[in-house]
Amino acid sequence: MRMLVKISYHGGKFMGFQVQHHERTVQYEFERILKRMHQKFVRINPSSRTDKGVHAIEQCFHFDTHLNIPPDKWKYIFNSALPKDIYVQSVEQISDDFHCRYDCVGKKYRYKVYIDEERHIFEIDTKVQQKKPVDIKKMNETAQHFLGTHDFTSFCSQKTEIQNKIRTIYQSEVNETEDGFEFVVTGSGFLYNMVRVMVAYLILVGEGKRSGEEIHTLLEERDRKKIPFTAPAHGLYLEKIYLDKQELVNEFGTNIEIYNKNSTENV
Amino acid sequence: MRMLVKISYHGGKFMGFQVQHHERTVQYEFERILKRMHQKFVRINPSSRTDKGVHAIEQCFHFDTHLNIPPDKWKYIFNSALPKDIYVQSVEQISDDFHCRYDCVGKKYRYKVYIDEERHIFEIDTKVQQKKPVDIKKMNETAQHFLGTHDFTSFCSQKTEIQNKIRTIYQSEVNETEDGFEFVVTGSGFLYNMVRVMVAYLILVGEGKRSGEEIHTLLEERDRKKIPFTAPAHGLYLEKIYLDKQELVNEFGTNIEIYNKNSTENV
């Protein structure tokens, strides 16, 4: 049977989600437990592969098992065996043709920034420090230009291997917080480093170094070199995985077209 | 000349404040920098020696130097050379007869707890998890009994070497927070593990396992074995060092008598 697992993790001490040789990764921690239980290798299939330092409030994966263990017992087993910086929120059985990657119809990310010349010692790996003041209203206006369907070549890493760089953005806003601001973005999928490049650009706009009006031109030019910065990983949170088109419709209206059903690029 | 330094640190990756052989400590990080600058060993003298895992929002120390460096430059030099989990808030020159330990007239601590059956992944080393519900009103009423001058033998580690176990508590309250509660306590000084034993006891009261009315008896009995628990270190924050009697009077009224001027026990 196929099990769907929803998890959270603090990305600070992981070399990302995906297994890499000899590195501490989220995937490895689960496959290690599953191997011990099944006496053979069992692969987990995530909705997203987060990068080194990136956090997850909600991430999903599925795996197949012949073990007849109730979902709540699975949750207990995982949480008892996992390190403290990963936590299983829920386990449920799903249909055998469900696939976390191909049935993912959207993702929401949040990027957290505090504004202060002094370093905040209790947020060193959970928020990014911005020393200079920024125009948050201007940043929010600029963020609106990302809404809709665009080719995001200009806003992803040049290392991106995926061919189709067209994505649809359903939500894109910069909100003031108690100690700074947050960028919240929901889309059909995201290219490698895409959210972090968007944030780096928005901060330049907030500092008055870029105009913000130029976004449409930048998108049309499809030239990554026009935005030479990528914001640090530790401010980024994968916040929600949308596995059901209806959830997106409920949140963002009925005019949503789901484009990319199979994007699991790192961001 | 003598310099007073106010610092913050995240205690999660330190083996406490005080230098221990081959361990990562806050004191070592500063003495390493000072040795390099002076070409000889320079001791720092803290107001408090926090334990492994305990955090500091404000901690103070002084050191003596012949280097003619302005205070703001000292702050810059320290922050450039320190690891990310320590931060110097301010540096100032003080009189040569000032001593961070002997002129410390009080300390404020805060202990942070969240209440949830599920683990909070982003608070694993900054708040303590409480799974069962607690009666916060009852805990706050009980905390009032600590106010005043008492012998705290029953509420400190048996490892305490200091003879005089009489301390004065000026503030002792349990307040509800967004996700749990906080214990805030200000006193003339604290014995080894004292705040953590007080918290462990208050939680037992909140869970209905101890009565709370018994505090005066417990204090009189001076028997540590009556309270067999010590709350974990990672919920505890050293929040303020009082170096001036007037600050205490301003915050807690004019009836304050300052008892112990030389307590720097670990808590």
Coordinates of C-alpha atoms in Angstrom, one line a residue:
Chain A
M1 CA 0.0 0.0 0.0
R2 CA 1.0 3.6 -0.6
M3 CA 1.5 6.0 2.4
L4 CA 1.4 9.9 2.2
V5 CA 3.6 11.6 4.8
K6 CA 3.5 15.3 5.7
I7 CA 6.6 16.6 7.5
S8 CA 8.3 19.7 8.9
Y9 CA 12.0 20.3 9.2
H10 CA 14.5 22.9 10.3
G11 CA 16.9 23.1 7.4
G12 CA 19.8 24.6 9.3
K13 CA 21.8 21.4 9.8
F14 CA 20.8 19.6 6.6
M15 CA 22.6 19.5 3.2
G16 CA 19.1 19.8 1.7
F17 CA 16.3 17.2 1.1
Q18 CA 17.8 14.9 -1.5
V19 CA 20.2 12.1 -0.7
Q20 CA 23.8 13.0 -1.5
H21 CA 26.8 10.9 -0.8
H22 CA 27.9 11.0 2.8
E23 CA 25.8 14.1 3.6
R24 CA 23.1 14.6 6.2
T25 CA 19.9 15.0 4.3
V26 CA 16.1 14.7 5.1
Q27 CA 15.6 11.9 2.6
Y28 CA 18.4 9.9 4.1
E29 CA 16.9 10.1 7.6
F30 CA 13.6 8.5 6.4
E31 CA 15.2 5.9 4.1
R32 CA 17.4 4.8 6.9
I33 CA 14.4 4.1 9.1
L34 CA 12.4 2.4 6.3
K35 CA 15.3 0.2 5.3
R36 CA 15.7 -1.1 8.8
M37 CA 11.9 -1.9 9.0
H38 CA 11.7 -3.5 5.6
Q39 CA 15.1 -5.2 5.5
K40 CA 15.5 -3.7 2.1
F41 CA 15.8 -0.3 0.5
V42 CA 12.6 1.7 0.2
R43 CA 12.6 4.9 -1.8
I44 CA 10.6 8.0 -0.7
N45 CA 9.2 10.4 -3.3
P46 CA 8.9 14.0 -2.3
S47 CA 6.8 16.8 -3.7
S48 CA 9.8 19.1 -3.6
R49 CA 13.5 18.9 -3.2
T50 CA 14.6 21.8 -0.9
D51 CA 18.1 23.1 -0.9
K52 CA 20.7 23.2 1.8
G53 CA 19.5 25.5 4.7
V54 CA 15.9 25.8 3.4
H55 CA 13.2 25.0 6.0
A56 CA 9.9 23.2 5.5
I57 CA 6.7 23.9 7.5
E58 CA 5.0 21.4 5.2
Q59 CA 6.7 19.0 2.8
C60 CA 5.1 15.8 1.5
F61 CA 6.4 12.4 0.3
H62 CA 5.0 9.0 -0.4
F63 CA 6.4 5.5 -0.1
D64 CA 5.2 2.0 -0.7
T65 CA 5.1 -0.7 1.9
H66 CA 3.8 -4.2 2.5
L67 CA 3.9 -3.7 6.3
N68 CA 0.4 -3.6 7.8
I69 CA 0.9 -0.7 10.2
P70 CA -1.9 1.8 10.9
P71 CA -1.1 5.5 9.9
D72 CA -0.9 6.8 13.5
K73 CA 1.5 4.0 14.4
W74 CA 3.7 5.1 11.4
K75 CA 3.7 8.6 12.7
Y76 CA 4.8 7.4 16.1
I77 CA 7.5 5.1 14.7
F78 CA 9.0 7.9 12.6
N79 CA 8.9 10.5 15.3
S80 CA 10.6 8.2 17.8
A81 CA 13.4 7.4 15.4
L82 CA 14.0 10.7 13.7
P83 CA 16.4 13.4 14.8
K84 CA 14.9 16.4 16.6
D85 CA 15.0 18.7 13.6
I86 CA 12.5 16.7 11.5
Y87 CA 8.9 16.0 12.6
V88 CA 6.2 14.0 11.0
Q89 CA 2.9 15.9 11.2
S90 CA 0.7 13.2 9.7
V91 CA 0.6 9.9 7.8
E92 CA -2.3 8.6 5.7
Q93 CA -2.9 5.8 3.3
I94 CA -3.6 7.0 -0.3
S95 CA -4.4 5.3 -3.6
D96 CA -1.7 3.4 -5.4
D97 CA -1.8 5.7 -8.5
F98 CA -1.2 8.9 -6.4
H99 CA 2.3 10.4 -6.8
C100 CA 3.6 13.3 -4.7
R101 CA 5.6 14.8 -7.5
Y102 CA 3.2 14.4 -10.4
D103 CA 0.1 15.2 -8.4
C104 CA 1.5 18.3 -6.9
V105 CA -0.4 21.2 -8.4
G106 CA 1.2 24.1 -6.4
K107 CA 3.5 25.2 -3.7
K108 CA 3.6 28.1 -1.3
Y109 CA 6.8 29.6 0.0
R110 CA 7.5 32.2 2.6
Y111 CA 10.7 34.2 2.9
K112 CA 11.4 35.9 6.3
V113 CA 13.6 39.0 6.8
Y114 CA 14.2 41.2 9.8
I115 CA 15.4 44.8 9.5
D116 CA 18.1 45.8 12.0
E117 CA 21.7 47.0 12.0
E118 CA 22.2 44.7 15.0
R119 CA 22.3 40.9 14.5
H120 CA 19.4 38.9 16.1
I121 CA 21.1 36.1 17.9
F122 CA 18.0 33.9 18.1
E123 CA 17.2 34.1 14.4
I124 CA 20.6 33.5 12.8
D125 CA 19.4 30.5 10.8
T126 CA 15.6 31.2 10.6
K127 CA 15.5 34.8 9.2
V128 CA 17.7 36.9 7.0
Q129 CA 19.1 40.2 8.3
Q130 CA 18.5 43.3 6.3
K131 CA 20.6 46.2 7.6
K132 CA 19.4 49.1 5.4
P133 CA 15.8 50.3 5.5
V134 CA 13.5 49.3 2.6
D135 CA 10.3 50.6 1.0
I136 CA 8.0 47.7 1.8
K137 CA 5.0 49.3 0.0
K138 CA 7.1 49.6 -3.1
M139 CA 8.3 46.0 -2.8
N140 CA 4.7 44.8 -2.5
E141 CA 3.6 46.7 -5.6
T142 CA 6.5 45.3 -7.5
A143 CA 5.7 41.7 -6.3
Q144 CA 2.3 42.0 -8.0
H145 CA 4.1 42.0 -11.4
F146 CA 5.1 38.3 -10.8
L147 CA 1.4 37.3 -10.8
G148 CA 0.2 35.2 -13.8
T149 CA 1.9 33.0 -16.3
H150 CA 5.5 33.9 -17.3
D151 CA 8.7 32.4 -18.5
F152 CA 11.0 32.7 -15.4
T153 CA 14.3 32.2 -17.1
S154 CA 15.5 35.6 -15.8
F155 CA 14.6 34.6 -12.2
C156 CA 16.2 31.2 -11.8
S157 CA 19.7 29.7 -11.4
Q158 CA 21.6 29.2 -14.6
K159 CA 22.2 25.7 -13.3
T160 CA 18.5 24.9 -13.9
E161 CA 18.3 21.8 -16.2
I162 CA 14.6 21.8 -16.8
Q163 CA 13.6 23.0 -20.3
N164 CA 10.1 24.5 -19.7
K165 CA 10.6 27.6 -17.6
I166 CA 7.0 28.8 -17.8
R167 CA 5.3 28.9 -14.4
T168 CA 2.1 30.4 -13.0
I169 CA 2.1 32.6 -9.9
Y170 CA -1.2 32.8 -8.0
Q171 CA 0.0 34.8 -5.0
S172 CA 2.9 37.2 -4.7
E173 CA 3.0 39.7 -1.9
V174 CA 5.4 41.5 0.6
N175 CA 3.9 42.1 4.0
E176 CA 5.3 44.1 6.9
T177 CA 5.9 42.1 10.1
E178 CA 6.8 43.0 13.6
D179 CA 10.5 43.2 12.9
G180 CA 10.8 43.4 9.1
F181 CA 8.9 41.8 6.2
E182 CA 7.9 38.5 4.6
F183 CA 7.6 37.6 0.9
V184 CA 4.8 35.1 0.3
V185 CA 4.5 33.4 -3.1
T186 CA 2.3 30.6 -4.3
G187 CA 2.7 29.1 -7.8
S188 CA 2.2 26.1 -10.0
G189 CA 5.9 25.3 -9.5
F190 CA 9.2 26.9 -9.0
L191 CA 12.6 26.7 -10.8
Y192 CA 15.9 26.2 -9.1
N193 CA 16.6 29.2 -6.8
M194 CA 13.6 31.0 -8.2
V195 CA 12.1 32.3 -4.9
R196 CA 15.5 33.4 -3.7
V197 CA 16.3 35.3 -6.9
M198 CA 12.8 37.0 -6.7
V199 CA 13.5 38.1 -3.1
A200 CA 17.0 39.4 -4.0
Y201 CA 15.5 41.5 -6.8
L202 CA 12.6 42.8 -4.5
I203 CA 15.1 43.9 -1.9
L204 CA 17.1 45.8 -4.5
V205 CA 13.8 47.5 -5.4
G206 CA 13.1 48.2 -1.7
E207 CA 16.5 49.8 -1.4
G208 CA 15.8 52.0 -4.4
K209 CA 18.6 50.4 -6.5
R210 CA 16.2 48.9 -9.1
S211 CA 13.0 50.4 -10.5
G212 CA 10.5 47.6 -10.2
E213 CA 8.7 48.8 -13.3
E214 CA 11.3 46.8 -15.4
I215 CA 10.0 43.4 -14.3
H216 CA 8.0 42.8 -17.5
T217 CA 11.1 43.7 -19.6
L218 CA 13.3 41.4 -17.4
L219 CA 10.9 38.5 -17.8
E220 CA 10.8 39.0 -21.6
E221 CA 14.6 39.2 -21.9
R222 CA 15.0 35.7 -20.4
D223 CA 18.5 36.6 -19.3
R224 CA 19.6 35.5 -15.8
K225 CA 22.6 37.8 -15.8
K226 CA 20.4 40.8 -15.4
I227 CA 19.7 39.9 -11.8
P228 CA 23.0 38.9 -10.3
F229 CA 21.9 38.1 -6.7
T230 CA 20.4 35.1 -4.9
A231 CA 19.1 35.7 -1.4
P232 CA 20.4 33.3 1.3
A233 CA 18.7 30.0 1.9
H234 CA 18.0 30.3 5.6
G235 CA 15.2 32.8 5.2
L236 CA 13.2 30.4 3.0
Y237 CA 10.3 28.2 4.1
L238 CA 8.4 25.7 2.0
E239 CA 5.0 26.4 3.6
K240 CA 2.4 24.3 1.8
I241 CA 2.2 21.6 -0.8
Y242 CA -1.1 21.7 -2.9
L243 CA -2.0 18.1 -3.9
D244 CA -5.6 19.0 -4.9
K245 CA -6.5 21.6 -7.5
Q246 CA -9.6 22.5 -5.5
E247 CA -7.4 23.8 -2.6
L248 CA -5.8 26.3 -5.0
V249 CA -9.2 27.3 -6.4
N250 CA -10.6 27.8 -2.9
E251 CA -7.7 30.0 -1.9
F252 CA -7.0 31.9 -5.1
G253 CA -10.3 31.9 -7.1
T254 CA -11.8 30.0 -9.9
N255 CA -9.8 31.3 -12.9
I256 CA -6.7 29.3 -12.0
E257 CA -5.2 27.2 -14.8
I258 CA -2.9 24.5 -13.6
Y259 CA 0.1 24.5 -15.8
N260 CA 3.0 22.5 -14.6
K261 CA 2.1 19.3 -12.9
N262 CA 5.6 17.9 -12.7
S263 CA 8.0 20.6 -11.5
T264 CA 10.1 19.5 -8.5
E265 CA 13.1 21.7 -9.1
N266 CA 15.0 22.8 -6.0
V267 CA 14.4 26.3 -5.0
Chain B
M1 CA 41.5 51.0 31.3
R2 CA 38.5 48.8 32.2
M3 CA 35.8 48.0 29.6
L4 CA 32.3 46.8 30.2
V5 CA 30.8 44.6 27.5
K6 CA 27.1 43.7 27.1
I7 CA 26.5 40.6 25.0
S8 CA 23.8 38.2 23.8
Y9 CA 24.3 34.6 22.9
H10 CA 22.3 31.5 21.7
G11 CA 23.4 28.8 24.2
G12 CA 22.5 25.9 22.0
K13 CA 26.0 25.1 20.8
F14 CA 28.0 26.2 23.8
M15 CA 29.1 24.1 26.8
G16 CA 28.2 27.0 28.9
F17 CA 29.8 30.4 29.6
Q18 CA 32.9 29.4 31.6
V19 CA 36.1 28.1 30.0
Q20 CA 36.4 24.3 30.3
H21 CA 39.2 22.3 28.8
H22 CA 38.8 21.7 25.1
E23 CA 35.1 22.7 25.1
R24 CA 33.3 25.5 23.1
T25 CA 32.4 28.2 25.6
V26 CA 31.4 31.9 25.4
Q27 CA 34.3 32.9 27.6
Y28 CA 36.9 31.1 25.4
E29 CA 35.6 32.9 22.3
F30 CA 36.3 36.3 23.8
E31 CA 39.6 35.4 25.5
R32 CA 40.8 34.0 22.2
I33 CA 40.2 37.3 20.5
L34 CA 41.7 39.4 23.4
K35 CA 44.8 37.2 23.5
R36 CA 45.5 37.7 19.8
M37 CA 45.1 41.5 20.2
H38 CA 47.2 41.8 23.4
Q39 CA 49.8 39.1 22.6
K40 CA 49.1 37.8 26.1
F41 CA 46.3 36.3 28.1
V42 CA 43.5 38.7 29.1
R43 CA 40.8 37.4 31.5
I44 CA 37.2 38.4 31.2
N45 CA 35.0 38.7 34.3
P46 CA 31.3 38.0 33.8
S47 CA 28.3 38.9 36.0
S48 CA 27.0 35.4 35.6
R49 CA 28.2 31.9 34.5
T50 CA 25.4 30.3 32.5
D51 CA 25.2 26.6 32.1
K52 CA 25.4 24.5 28.9
G53 CA 22.4 25.3 26.7
V54 CA 21.2 28.4 28.6
H55 CA 20.8 31.5 26.5
A56 CA 21.5 35.1 27.2
I57 CA 19.6 38.1 26.0
E58 CA 21.9 40.3 28.2
Q59 CA 25.1 39.1 29.9
C60 CA 27.9 41.4 31.0
F61 CA 31.6 41.1 31.5
H62 CA 34.6 43.4 32.0
F63 CA 38.2 43.2 31.0
D64 CA 41.3 45.4 31.4
T65 CA 43.3 46.7 28.5
H66 CA 46.2 49.1 27.7
L67 CA 45.0 49.3 24.1
N68 CA 43.6 52.8 23.2
I69 CA 40.6 51.7 21.2
P70 CA 37.3 53.6 21.3
P71 CA 34.2 51.6 22.6
D72 CA 32.4 51.5 19.2
K73 CA 35.6 50.2 17.6
W74 CA 35.8 47.4 20.2
K75 CA 32.2 46.4 19.4
Y76 CA 33.0 46.3 15.7
I77 CA 36.2 44.2 16.3
F78 CA 34.5 41.7 18.5
N79 CA 31.5 41.2 16.2
S80 CA 33.7 40.8 13.2
A81 CA 35.7 38.1 14.9
L82 CA 33.0 36.3 16.9
P83 CA 31.0 33.3 15.8
K84 CA 27.4 34.0 14.6
D85 CA 25.8 32.8 17.9
I86 CA 27.4 35.5 20.1
Y87 CA 26.8 39.2 19.5
V88 CA 28.2 42.2 21.3
Q89 CA 25.4 44.8 22.0
S90 CA 27.6 47.5 23.5
V91 CA 31.0 48.3 24.9
E92 CA 31.8 51.2 27.3
Q93 CA 34.6 52.3 29.4
I94 CA 34.0 52.1 33.2
S95 CA 35.8 53.1 36.3
D96 CA 38.7 50.8 37.3
D97 CA 37.1 49.8 40.6
F98 CA 34.0 48.5 39.0
H99 CA 33.6 44.7 39.0
C100 CA 30.9 42.8 37.0
R101 CA 30.6 40.1 39.6
Y102 CA 30.7 42.2 42.8
D103 CA 28.7 45.1 41.5
C104 CA 26.0 42.9 40.2
V105 CA 22.9 43.6 42.4
G106 CA 20.4 41.5 40.6
K107 CA 19.5 39.3 37.6
K108 CA 16.3 38.7 35.6
Y109 CA 15.7 35.3 34.0
R110 CA 12.9 34.1 31.7
Y111 CA 11.9 30.5 31.1
K112 CA 9.9 29.8 27.8
V113 CA 7.5 26.9 27.4
Y114 CA 5.1 26.0 24.6
I115 CA 2.2 23.6 25.2
D116 CA 1.5 21.2 22.4
E117 CA 1.5 17.4 21.9
E118 CA 3.3 18.0 18.6
R119 CA 6.9 19.1 18.5
H120 CA 7.6 22.6 17.3
I121 CA 10.5 22.1 14.9
F122 CA 11.6 25.8 14.9
E123 CA 11.8 26.0 18.7
I124 CA 13.7 22.8 19.5
D125 CA 16.6 24.6 21.3
T126 CA 14.8 27.9 22.3
K127 CA 11.6 26.7 24.1
V128 CA 10.7 23.6 26.2
Q129 CA 7.8 21.4 25.1
Q130 CA 5.0 20.8 27.6
K131 CA 2.7 18.1 26.3
K132 CA 0.0 18.1 29.0
P133 CA -2.2 21.1 29.7
V134 CA -1.4 23.1 32.8
D135 CA -3.3 25.5 35.1
I136 CA -1.4 28.7 34.4
K137 CA -3.4 30.8 36.9
K138 CA -2.5 28.3 39.6
M139 CA 1.1 28.4 38.6
N140 CA 1.2 32.2 38.8
E141 CA -0.4 32.2 42.2
T142 CA 2.2 29.7 43.4
A143 CA 5.0 31.7 41.9
Q144 CA 4.1 34.6 44.2
H145 CA 5.2 32.5 47.2
F146 CA 8.8 32.8 46.0
L147 CA 8.8 36.6 46.5
G148 CA 10.8 38.0 49.4
T149 CA 13.9 36.7 51.2
H150 CA 14.3 33.0 51.7
D151 CA 16.8 30.2 52.1
F152 CA 16.6 28.4 48.7
T153 CA 18.4 25.2 49.7
S154 CA 15.3 23.2 48.7
F155 CA 15.4 24.8 45.2
C156 CA 19.0 24.4 44.1
S157 CA 21.3 21.7 42.9
Q158 CA 22.9 19.6 45.6
K159 CA 26.2 20.4 43.8
T160 CA 26.0 24.0 44.9
E161 CA 29.2 24.8 46.8
I162 CA 28.2 28.3 48.0
Q163 CA 27.4 28.4 51.8
N164 CA 24.9 31.2 52.0
K165 CA 21.8 30.1 50.2
I166 CA 19.6 33.1 51.2
R167 CA 18.4 35.1 48.2
T168 CA 15.8 37.8 47.7
I169 CA 13.2 37.5 44.9
Y170 CA 11.7 40.8 43.6
Q171 CA 9.6 39.4 40.8
S172 CA 8.2 36.0 40.3
E173 CA 5.3 35.4 37.8
V174 CA 4.0 33.0 35.3
N175 CA 2.4 34.6 32.2
E176 CA 0.4 33.1 29.4
T177 CA 1.9 33.5 26.0
E178 CA 0.6 32.8 22.5
D179 CA 1.7 29.2 22.5
G180 CA 2.2 28.4 26.2
F181 CA 3.7 30.3 29.2
E182 CA 6.7 32.0 30.5
F183 CA 8.2 32.2 34.0
V184 CA 9.8 35.5 34.8
V185 CA 11.9 35.9 37.9
T186 CA 14.2 38.7 39.2
G187 CA 16.3 38.3 42.2
S188 CA 19.4 39.5 44.1
G189 CA 21.2 36.3 42.9
F190 CA 20.5 32.7 42.0
L191 CA 21.9 29.4 43.2
Y192 CA 23.1 26.6 40.8
N193 CA 20.0 25.3 38.9
M194 CA 17.7 27.4 41.0
V195 CA 15.5 28.8 38.3
R196 CA 15.2 25.4 36.6
V197 CA 14.2 23.7 39.9
M198 CA 11.6 26.5 40.5
V199 CA 10.2 25.9 37.0
A200 CA 10.1 22.1 37.4
Y201 CA 8.2 22.6 40.6
L202 CA 5.8 25.1 39.1
I203 CA 5.0 22.7 36.2
L204 CA 4.2 19.9 38.7
V205 CA 1.8 22.4 40.4
G206 CA 0.3 23.3 37.0
E207 CA -0.3 19.6 36.3
G208 CA -2.0 19.2 39.6
K209 CA 0.7 16.9 41.0
R210 CA 1.8 19.2 43.8
S211 CA -0.3 21.6 45.8
G212 CA 1.6 24.9 45.6
E213 CA 0.5 25.7 49.2
E214 CA 3.4 23.7 50.4
I215 CA 6.1 26.1 49.2
H216 CA 6.7 27.8 52.6
T217 CA 7.1 24.3 54.2
L218 CA 9.5 23.2 51.4
L219 CA 11.6 26.4 51.9
E220 CA 11.7 25.8 55.6
E221 CA 12.7 22.2 55.3
R222 CA 15.8 23.0 53.2
D223 CA 15.8 19.6 51.6
R224 CA 16.6 19.4 47.9
K225 CA 15.3 15.8 47.7
K226 CA 11.7 17.0 48.1
I227 CA 11.8 18.4 44.6
P228 CA 13.4 15.8 42.4
F229 CA 13.2 17.6 39.0
T230 CA 15.2 20.2 37.1
A231 CA 13.7 21.7 34.0
P232 CA 15.8 21.5 30.8
A233 CA 18.4 24.2 30.1
H234 CA 17.3 25.2 26.6
G235 CA 14.1 27.1 27.9
L236 CA 16.2 29.4 30.1
Y237 CA 17.3 33.0 29.2
L238 CA 19.4 35.3 31.3
E239 CA 17.5 38.5 30.4
K240 CA 19.0 41.3 32.3
I241 CA 21.9 42.1 34.6
Y242 CA 21.3 44.8 37.2
L243 CA 24.5 46.7 37.8
D244 CA 22.9 49.6 39.6
K245 CA 20.6 49.4 42.7
Q246 CA 18.5 52.3 41.3
E247 CA 17.4 50.2 38.3
L248 CA 16.0 47.6 40.7
V249 CA 14.3 50.3 42.7
N250 CA 12.8 51.9 39.6
E251 CA 11.4 48.5 38.5
F252 CA 10.3 46.9 41.8
G253 CA 9.7 49.8 44.2
T254 CA 11.6 51.5 47.0
N255 CA 11.4 48.7 49.7
I256 CA 14.1 46.7 48.1
E257 CA 17.0 45.6 50.2
I258 CA 20.0 44.3 48.3
Y259 CA 21.3 41.2 50.0
N260 CA 23.8 39.2 48.0
K261 CA 26.3 41.3 46.2
N262 CA 28.6 38.5 45.2
S263 CA 26.5 35.6 43.8
T264 CA 27.6 34.3 40.5
E265 CA 26.5 30.7 40.8
N266 CA 25.5 29.0 37.6
V267 CA 21.8 28.5 37.1

